[in-house]
Tab-separated table of C-alpha atoms and ligand atoms in Angstrom:
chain	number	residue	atom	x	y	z
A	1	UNK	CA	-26.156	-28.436	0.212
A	2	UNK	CA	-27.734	-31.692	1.647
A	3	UNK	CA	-31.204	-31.784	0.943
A	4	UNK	CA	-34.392	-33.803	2.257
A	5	UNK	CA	-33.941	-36.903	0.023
A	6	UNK	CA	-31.007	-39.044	0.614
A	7	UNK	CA	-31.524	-40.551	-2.941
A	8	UNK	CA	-31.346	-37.077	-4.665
A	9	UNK	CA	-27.982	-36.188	-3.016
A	10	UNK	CA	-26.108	-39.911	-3.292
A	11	UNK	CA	-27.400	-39.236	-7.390
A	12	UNK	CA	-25.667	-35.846	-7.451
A	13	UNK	CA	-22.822	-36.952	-5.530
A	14	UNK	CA	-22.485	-39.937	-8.059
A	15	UNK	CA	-22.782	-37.106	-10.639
A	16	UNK	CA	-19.743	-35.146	-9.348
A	17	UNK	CA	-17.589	-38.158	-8.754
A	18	UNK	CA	-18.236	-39.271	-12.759
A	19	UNK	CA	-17.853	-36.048	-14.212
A	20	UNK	CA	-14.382	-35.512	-12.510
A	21	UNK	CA	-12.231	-37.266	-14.797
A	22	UNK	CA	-13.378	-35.325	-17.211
A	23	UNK	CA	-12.019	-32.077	-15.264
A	24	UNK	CA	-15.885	-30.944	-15.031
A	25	UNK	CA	-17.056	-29.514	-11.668
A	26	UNK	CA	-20.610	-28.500	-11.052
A	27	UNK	CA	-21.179	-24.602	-10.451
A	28	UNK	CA	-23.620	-25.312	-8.100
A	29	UNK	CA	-21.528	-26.949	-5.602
A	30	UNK	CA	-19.778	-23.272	-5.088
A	31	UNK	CA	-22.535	-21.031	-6.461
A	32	UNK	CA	-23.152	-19.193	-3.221
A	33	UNK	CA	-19.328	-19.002	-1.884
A	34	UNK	CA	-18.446	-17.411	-5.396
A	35	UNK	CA	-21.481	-15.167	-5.950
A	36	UNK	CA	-21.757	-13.820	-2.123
A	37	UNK	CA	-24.603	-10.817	-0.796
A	38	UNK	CA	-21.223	-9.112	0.283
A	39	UNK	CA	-17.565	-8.535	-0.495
A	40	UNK	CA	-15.865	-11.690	1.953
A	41	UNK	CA	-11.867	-10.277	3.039
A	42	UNK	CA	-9.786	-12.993	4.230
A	43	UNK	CA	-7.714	-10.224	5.344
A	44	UNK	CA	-8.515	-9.157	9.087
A	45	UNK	CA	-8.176	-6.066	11.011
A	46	UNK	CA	-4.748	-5.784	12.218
A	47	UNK	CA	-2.750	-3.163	13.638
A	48	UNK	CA	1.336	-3.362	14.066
A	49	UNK	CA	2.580	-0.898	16.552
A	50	UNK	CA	5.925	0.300	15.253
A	51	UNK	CA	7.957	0.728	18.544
A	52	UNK	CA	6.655	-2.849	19.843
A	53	UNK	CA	8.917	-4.028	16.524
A	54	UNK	CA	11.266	-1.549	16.439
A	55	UNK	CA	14.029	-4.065	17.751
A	56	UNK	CA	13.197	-6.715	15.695
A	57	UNK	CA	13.877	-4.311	12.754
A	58	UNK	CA	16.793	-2.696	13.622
A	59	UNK	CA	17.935	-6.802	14.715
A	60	UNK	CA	17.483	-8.081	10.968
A	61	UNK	CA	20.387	-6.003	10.351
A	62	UNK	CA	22.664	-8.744	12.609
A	63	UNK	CA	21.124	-11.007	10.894
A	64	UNK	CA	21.592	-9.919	7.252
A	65	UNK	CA	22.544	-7.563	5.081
A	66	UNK	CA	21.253	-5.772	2.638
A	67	UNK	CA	23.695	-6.861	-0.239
A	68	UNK	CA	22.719	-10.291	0.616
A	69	UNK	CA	19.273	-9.990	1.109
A	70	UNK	CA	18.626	-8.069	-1.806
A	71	UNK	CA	15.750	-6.275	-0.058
A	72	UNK	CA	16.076	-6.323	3.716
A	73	UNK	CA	12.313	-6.618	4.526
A	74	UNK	CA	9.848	-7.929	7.451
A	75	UNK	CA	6.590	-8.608	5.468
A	76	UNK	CA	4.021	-7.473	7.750
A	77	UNK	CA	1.703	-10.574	7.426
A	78	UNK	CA	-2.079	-10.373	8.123
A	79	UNK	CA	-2.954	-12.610	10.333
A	80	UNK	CA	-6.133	-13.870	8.073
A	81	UNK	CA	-3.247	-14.115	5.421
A	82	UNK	CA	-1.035	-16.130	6.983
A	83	UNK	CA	1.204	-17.599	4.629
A	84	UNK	CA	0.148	-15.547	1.348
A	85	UNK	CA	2.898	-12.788	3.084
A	86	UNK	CA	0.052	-10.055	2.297
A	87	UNK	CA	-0.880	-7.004	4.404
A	88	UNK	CA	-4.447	-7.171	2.246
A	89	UNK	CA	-6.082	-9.615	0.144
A	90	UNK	CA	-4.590	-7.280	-3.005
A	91	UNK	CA	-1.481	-5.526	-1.141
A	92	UNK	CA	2.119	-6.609	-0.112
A	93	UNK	CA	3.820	-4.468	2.686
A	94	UNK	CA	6.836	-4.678	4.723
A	95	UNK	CA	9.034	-2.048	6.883
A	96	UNK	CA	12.774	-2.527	5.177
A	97	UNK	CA	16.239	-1.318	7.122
A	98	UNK	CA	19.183	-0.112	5.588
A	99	UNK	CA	22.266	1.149	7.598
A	100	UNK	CA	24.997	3.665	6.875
A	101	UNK	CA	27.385	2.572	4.136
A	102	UNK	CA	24.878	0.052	2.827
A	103	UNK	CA	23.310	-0.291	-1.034
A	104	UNK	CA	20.373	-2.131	-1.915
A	105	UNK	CA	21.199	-3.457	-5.279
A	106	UNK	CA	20.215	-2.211	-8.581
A	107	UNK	CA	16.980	-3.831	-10.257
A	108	UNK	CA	13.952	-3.435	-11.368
A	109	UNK	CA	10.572	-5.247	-11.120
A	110	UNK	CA	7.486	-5.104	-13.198
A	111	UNK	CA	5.170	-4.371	-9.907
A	112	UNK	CA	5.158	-1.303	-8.491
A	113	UNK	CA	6.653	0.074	-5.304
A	114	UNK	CA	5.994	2.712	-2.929
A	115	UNK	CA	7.743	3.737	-0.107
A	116	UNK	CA	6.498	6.109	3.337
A	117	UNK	CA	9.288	6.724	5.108
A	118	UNK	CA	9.205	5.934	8.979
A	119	UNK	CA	12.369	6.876	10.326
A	120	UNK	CA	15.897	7.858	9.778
A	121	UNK	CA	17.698	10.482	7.999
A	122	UNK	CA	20.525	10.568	4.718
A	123	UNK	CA	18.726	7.557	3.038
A	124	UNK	CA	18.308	7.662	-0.524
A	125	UNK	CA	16.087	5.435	-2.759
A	126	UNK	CA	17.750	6.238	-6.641
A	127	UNK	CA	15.295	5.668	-9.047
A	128	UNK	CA	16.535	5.271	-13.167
A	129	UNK	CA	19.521	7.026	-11.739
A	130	UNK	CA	17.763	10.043	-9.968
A	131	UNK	CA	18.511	10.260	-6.254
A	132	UNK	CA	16.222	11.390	-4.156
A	133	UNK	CA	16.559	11.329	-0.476
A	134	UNK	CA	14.223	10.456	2.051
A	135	UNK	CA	12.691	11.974	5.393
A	136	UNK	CA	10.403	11.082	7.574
A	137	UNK	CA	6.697	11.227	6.135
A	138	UNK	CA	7.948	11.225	2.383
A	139	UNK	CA	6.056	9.271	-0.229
A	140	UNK	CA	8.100	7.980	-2.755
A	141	UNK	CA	7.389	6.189	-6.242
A	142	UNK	CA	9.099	3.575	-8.011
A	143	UNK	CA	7.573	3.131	-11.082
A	144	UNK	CA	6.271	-0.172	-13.388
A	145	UNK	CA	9.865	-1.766	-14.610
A	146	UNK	CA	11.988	1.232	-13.357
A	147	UNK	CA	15.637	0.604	-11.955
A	148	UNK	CA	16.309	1.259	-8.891
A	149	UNK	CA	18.772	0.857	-5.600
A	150	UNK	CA	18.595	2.049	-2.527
A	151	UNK	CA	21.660	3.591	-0.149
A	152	UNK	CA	22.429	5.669	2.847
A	153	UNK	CA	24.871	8.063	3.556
A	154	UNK	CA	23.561	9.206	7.163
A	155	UNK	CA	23.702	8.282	10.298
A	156	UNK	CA	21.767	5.614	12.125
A	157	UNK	CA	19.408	3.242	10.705
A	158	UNK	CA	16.473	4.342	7.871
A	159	UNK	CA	13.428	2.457	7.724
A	160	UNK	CA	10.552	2.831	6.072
A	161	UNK	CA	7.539	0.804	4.794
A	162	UNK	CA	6.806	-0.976	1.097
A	163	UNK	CA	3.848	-1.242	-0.437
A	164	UNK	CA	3.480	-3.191	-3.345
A	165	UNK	CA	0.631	-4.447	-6.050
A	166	UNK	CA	2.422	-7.841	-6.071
A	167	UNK	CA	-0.454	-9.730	-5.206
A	168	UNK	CA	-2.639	-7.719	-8.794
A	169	UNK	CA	0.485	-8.185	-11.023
A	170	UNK	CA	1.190	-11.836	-10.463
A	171	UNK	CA	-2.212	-12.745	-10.563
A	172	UNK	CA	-2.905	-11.147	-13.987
A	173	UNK	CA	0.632	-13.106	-15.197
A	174	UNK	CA	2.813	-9.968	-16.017
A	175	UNK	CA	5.120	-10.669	-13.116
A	176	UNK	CA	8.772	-9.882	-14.115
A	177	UNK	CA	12.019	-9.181	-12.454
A	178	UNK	CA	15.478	-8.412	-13.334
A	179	UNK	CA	18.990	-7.491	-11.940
A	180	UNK	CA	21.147	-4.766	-12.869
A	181	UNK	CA	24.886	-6.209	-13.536
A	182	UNK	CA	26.236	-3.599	-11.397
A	183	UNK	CA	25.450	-2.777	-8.258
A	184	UNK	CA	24.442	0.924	-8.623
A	185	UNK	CA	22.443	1.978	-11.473
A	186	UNK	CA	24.677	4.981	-13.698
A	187	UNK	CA	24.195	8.143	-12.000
A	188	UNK	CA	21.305	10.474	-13.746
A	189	UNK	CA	19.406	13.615	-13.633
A	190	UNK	CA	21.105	15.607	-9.743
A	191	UNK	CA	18.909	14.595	-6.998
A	192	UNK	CA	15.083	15.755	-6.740
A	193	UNK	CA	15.522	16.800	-10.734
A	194	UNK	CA	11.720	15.230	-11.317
A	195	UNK	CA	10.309	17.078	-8.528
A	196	UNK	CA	11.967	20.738	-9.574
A	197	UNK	CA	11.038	19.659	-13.361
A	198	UNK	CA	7.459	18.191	-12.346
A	199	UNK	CA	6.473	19.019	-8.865
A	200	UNK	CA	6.161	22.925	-8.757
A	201	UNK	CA	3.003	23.601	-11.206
A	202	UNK	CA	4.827	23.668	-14.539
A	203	UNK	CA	5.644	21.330	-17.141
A	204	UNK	CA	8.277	21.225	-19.609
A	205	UNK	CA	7.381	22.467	-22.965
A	206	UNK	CA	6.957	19.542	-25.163
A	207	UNK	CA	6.747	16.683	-22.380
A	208	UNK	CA	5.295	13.574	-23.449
A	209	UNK	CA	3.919	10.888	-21.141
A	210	UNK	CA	5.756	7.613	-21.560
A	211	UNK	CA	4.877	5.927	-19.125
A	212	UNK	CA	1.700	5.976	-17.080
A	213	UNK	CA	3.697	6.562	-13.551
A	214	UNK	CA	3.915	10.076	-11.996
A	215	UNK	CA	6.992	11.884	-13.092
A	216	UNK	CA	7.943	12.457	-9.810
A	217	UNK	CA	8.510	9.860	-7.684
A	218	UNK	CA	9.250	11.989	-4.340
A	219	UNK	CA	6.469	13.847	-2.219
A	220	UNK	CA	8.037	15.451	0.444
A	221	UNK	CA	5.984	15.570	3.707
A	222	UNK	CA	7.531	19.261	4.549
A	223	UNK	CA	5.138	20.326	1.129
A	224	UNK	CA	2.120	17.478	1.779
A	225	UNK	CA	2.230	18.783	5.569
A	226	UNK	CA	2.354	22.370	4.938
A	227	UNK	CA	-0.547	22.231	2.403
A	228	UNK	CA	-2.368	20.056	5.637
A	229	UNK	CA	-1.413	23.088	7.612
A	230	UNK	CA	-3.045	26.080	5.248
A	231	UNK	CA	-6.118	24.031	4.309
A	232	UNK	CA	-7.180	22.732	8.353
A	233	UNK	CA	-8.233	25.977	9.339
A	234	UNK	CA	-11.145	26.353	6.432
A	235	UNK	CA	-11.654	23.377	5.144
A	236	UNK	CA	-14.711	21.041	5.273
A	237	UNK	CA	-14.578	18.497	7.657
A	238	UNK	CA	-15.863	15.249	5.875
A	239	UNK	CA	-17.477	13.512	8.418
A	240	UNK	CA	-15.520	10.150	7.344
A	241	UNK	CA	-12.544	11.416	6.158
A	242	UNK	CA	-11.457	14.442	7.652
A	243	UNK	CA	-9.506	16.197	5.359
A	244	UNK	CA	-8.518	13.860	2.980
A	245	UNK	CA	-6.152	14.533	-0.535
A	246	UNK	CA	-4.649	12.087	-3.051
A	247	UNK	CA	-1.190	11.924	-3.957
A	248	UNK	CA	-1.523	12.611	-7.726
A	249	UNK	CA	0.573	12.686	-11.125
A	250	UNK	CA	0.700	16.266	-11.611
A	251	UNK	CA	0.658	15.779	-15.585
A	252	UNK	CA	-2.760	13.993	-15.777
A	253	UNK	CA	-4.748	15.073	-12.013
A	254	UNK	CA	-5.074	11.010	-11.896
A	255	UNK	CA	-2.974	8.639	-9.722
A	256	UNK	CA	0.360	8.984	-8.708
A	257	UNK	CA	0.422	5.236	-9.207
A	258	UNK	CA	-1.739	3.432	-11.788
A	259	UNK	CA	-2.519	0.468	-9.452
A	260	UNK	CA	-2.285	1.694	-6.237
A	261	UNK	CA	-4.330	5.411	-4.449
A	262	UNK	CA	-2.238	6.849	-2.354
A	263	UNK	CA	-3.612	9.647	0.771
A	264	UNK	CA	-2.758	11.884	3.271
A	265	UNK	CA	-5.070	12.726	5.859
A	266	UNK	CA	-5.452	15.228	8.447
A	267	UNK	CA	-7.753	14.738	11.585
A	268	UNK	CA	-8.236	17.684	14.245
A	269	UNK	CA	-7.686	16.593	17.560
A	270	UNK	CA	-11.000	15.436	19.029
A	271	UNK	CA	-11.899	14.389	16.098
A	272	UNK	CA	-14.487	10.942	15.318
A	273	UNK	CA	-14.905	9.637	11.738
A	274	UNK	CA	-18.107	8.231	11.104
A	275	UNK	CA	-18.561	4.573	10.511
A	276	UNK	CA	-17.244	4.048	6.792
A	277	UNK	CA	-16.797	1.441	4.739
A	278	UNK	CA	-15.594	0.984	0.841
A	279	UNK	CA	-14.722	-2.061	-1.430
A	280	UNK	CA	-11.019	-0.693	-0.892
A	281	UNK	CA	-8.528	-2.543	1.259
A	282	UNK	CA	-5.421	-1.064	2.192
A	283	UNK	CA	-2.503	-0.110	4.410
A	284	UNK	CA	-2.396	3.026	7.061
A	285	UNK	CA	0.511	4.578	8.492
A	286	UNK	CA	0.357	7.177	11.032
A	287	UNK	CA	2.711	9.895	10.627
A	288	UNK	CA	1.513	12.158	13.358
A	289	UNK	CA	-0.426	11.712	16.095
A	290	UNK	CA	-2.723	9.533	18.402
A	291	UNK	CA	-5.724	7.803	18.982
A	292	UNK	CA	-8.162	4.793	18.686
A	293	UNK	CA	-9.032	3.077	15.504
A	294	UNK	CA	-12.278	1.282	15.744
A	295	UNK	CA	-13.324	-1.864	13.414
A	296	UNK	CA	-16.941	-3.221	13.055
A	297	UNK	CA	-19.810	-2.613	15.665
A	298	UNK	CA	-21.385	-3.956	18.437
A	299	UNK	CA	-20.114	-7.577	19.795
A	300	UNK	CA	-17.851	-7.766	17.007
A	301	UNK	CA	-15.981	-4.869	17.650
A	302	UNK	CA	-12.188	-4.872	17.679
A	303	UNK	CA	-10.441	-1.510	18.541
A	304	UNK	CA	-6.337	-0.507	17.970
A	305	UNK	CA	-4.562	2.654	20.060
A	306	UNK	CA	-2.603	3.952	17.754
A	307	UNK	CA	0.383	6.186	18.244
A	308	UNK	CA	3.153	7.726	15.313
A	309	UNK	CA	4.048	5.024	12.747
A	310	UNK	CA	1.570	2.523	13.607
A	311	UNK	CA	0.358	0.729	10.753
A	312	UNK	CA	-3.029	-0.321	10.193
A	313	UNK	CA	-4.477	-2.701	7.757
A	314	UNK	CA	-8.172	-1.993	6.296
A	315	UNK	CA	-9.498	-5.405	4.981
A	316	UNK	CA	-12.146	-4.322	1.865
A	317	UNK	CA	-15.518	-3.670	2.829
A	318	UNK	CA	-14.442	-3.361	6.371
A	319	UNK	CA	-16.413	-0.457	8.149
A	320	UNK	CA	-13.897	1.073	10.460
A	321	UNK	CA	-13.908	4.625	12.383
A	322	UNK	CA	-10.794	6.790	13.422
A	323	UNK	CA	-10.911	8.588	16.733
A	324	UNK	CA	-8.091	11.316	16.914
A	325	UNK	CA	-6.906	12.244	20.607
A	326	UNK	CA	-4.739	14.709	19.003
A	327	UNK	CA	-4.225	16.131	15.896
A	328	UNK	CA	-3.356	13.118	13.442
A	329	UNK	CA	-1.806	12.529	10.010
A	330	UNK	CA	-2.216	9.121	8.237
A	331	UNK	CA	-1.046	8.149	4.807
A	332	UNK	CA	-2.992	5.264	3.365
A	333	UNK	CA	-2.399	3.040	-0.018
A	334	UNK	CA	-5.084	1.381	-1.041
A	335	UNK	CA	-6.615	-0.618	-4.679
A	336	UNK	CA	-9.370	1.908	-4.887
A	337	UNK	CA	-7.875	3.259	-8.452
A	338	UNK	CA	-7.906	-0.559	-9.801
A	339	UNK	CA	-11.426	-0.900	-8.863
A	340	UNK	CA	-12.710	2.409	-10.174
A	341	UNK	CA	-10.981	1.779	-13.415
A	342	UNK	CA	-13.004	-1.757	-13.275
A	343	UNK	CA	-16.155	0.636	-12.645
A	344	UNK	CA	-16.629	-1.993	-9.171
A	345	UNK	CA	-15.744	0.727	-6.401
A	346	UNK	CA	-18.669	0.898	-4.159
A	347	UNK	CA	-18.646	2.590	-0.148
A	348	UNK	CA	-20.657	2.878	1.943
A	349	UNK	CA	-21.007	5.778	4.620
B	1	FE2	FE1	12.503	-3.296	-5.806
């Protein structure tokens, strides 16, 4: 910061030019940029209505296919990220196609994935060999360093969006990737063997955790929704959330995903979240419903409609309110499990 005396500031800029060479850089040049009052996103509210980019979707597979791509994906870019290809400052998300007939080679990453699927029926995402096939509204897992590939048997086109800690794993330097040298991994367990094994409130006799991913990497939205269903009627409203539930490994009550939370929430129609705000960014999809989501107050303001598989990105420390015209289901991935492991989480309501 320039200061009164013109002598002081040409000595300190002297200072600063000398110590350069020596790859020295004073702290107090970027003190208060580093060590801010407040959390500072570069990420900015954004909201991608799914229908307006429908085409474009359903076009990338004229354009490419999923053999060649590897991963047929639009990255859905925040605009205050432009470049960096990230939905938040700590997320990567993107809405990938495949058609009928099509596989999405075999491989395996060390980042995690997560898929909610949009649209589209007789998809399957195979995961260490285990199919399991996707509908509408289902959260799927692929694990830290697990193969997978992706197919479709079905009719007409499957989409659905990625979420990924990409951003977290290549920053901390554990970024790896491989290709299987086929393109299918060997067929496993029969389809939806995790969820029968995992999923229903019992565990085998003698399991041991291996891993620190869910054993089931499929959550069905007919069970998530149902369980939505029996709870709305007497439930406590939380005057931010709604009704809100976590997606969790069933072996340990924690995360279904060590780096990433992952929700479901149900809003009555008429409903109006209170102004909320947490050190969390993250992605929202609607699965169900409509309505208004609201970001900031006063001249700052910025508001979204939102309609069924809108996405909406959350920039950290972000307040933001969700007005339901109907009754409204949103799944939302967010960092908040990386931060409360760090003990940093803060929100504020
Ligand atoms: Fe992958």
């Amino acid at each position: 910061m320039a200061s009164a005396d013109p002598t002081h500031d040409s000595i300190q800029a002297a200072f600063t030019k000398r110590i350069e060479a020596d790859r020295l850089v004073p702290l107090w040049n970027f003190f208060s940029n580093w060590f801010t009052f407040d959390p500072q996103a570069e990420a900015e509210p954004y909201l991608w209505h799914y229908d307006g980019l429908r085409d474009s979707v359903l076009e990338s597979a004229n354009v490419i296919s999923a053999r060649e791509a590897e991963r047929r994906v639009l990255v859905l870019e925040n605009p205050g990220l432009i470049g960096k290809h990230l939905v938040t400052d700590s997320l990567y998300a993107g809405l990938q196609l495949i058609t009928p007939g099509e596989v999405a080679p075999a491989h395996r990453h060390t980042p995690v994935a997560l898929r909610f699927i949009i649209e589209g029926s007789g998809g399957y995402t195979s995961v260490a060999g285990e199919r399991t096939y996707m509908e509408p509204g289902d959260f799927i897992v692929t694990p830290s360093w697990a193969w997978h590939d992706h197919g479709h048997e079905g009719e007409g086109p499957v989409v659905w969006l990625d979420v990924l800690d990409v951003p977290l794993i290549r920053f901390l330097g554990a970024n790896f990737t491989e290709h299987y040298p086929e393109e299918r991994y060997p067929e496993g367990p029969p389809a939806n063997d995790s969820l029968h094994r995992y999923g229903s409130n019992l565990r085998p006799v003698g399991y041991r955790r291996d891993t620190l991913a869910s054993p089931i990497f499929s959550y069905p939205y007919a069970r998530t929704r149902e369980s939505l269903e029996k709870l709305k009627n007497h439930s406590d409203w939380d005057p931010c959330y709604g009704l809100k539930m976590e997606y969790i490994d069933p072996t340990t009550g924690g995360p279904a995903i060590p780096t990433i939370s992952t929700f479901i929430q149900l809003l009555p129609k008429g409903f109006s979240t209170a102004p909320y705000r947490s050190t969390d960014g993250g992605v929202y999809c609607v699965a169900e419903g409509a309505g208004t989501v609201r970001f900031g107050d006063g001249e700052n303001a910025t508001e979204f409609r939102f309609g069924p598989r809108d996405i909406f990105a959350v920039p950290y420390w972000q307040s933001f309110s969700i007005e339901a015209d109907e009754e409204t289901v949103i799944f939302s991935a967010t960092d908040k499990i990386v931060q409360t492991k760090l003990g940093v989480w803060r929100e504020q309501r």
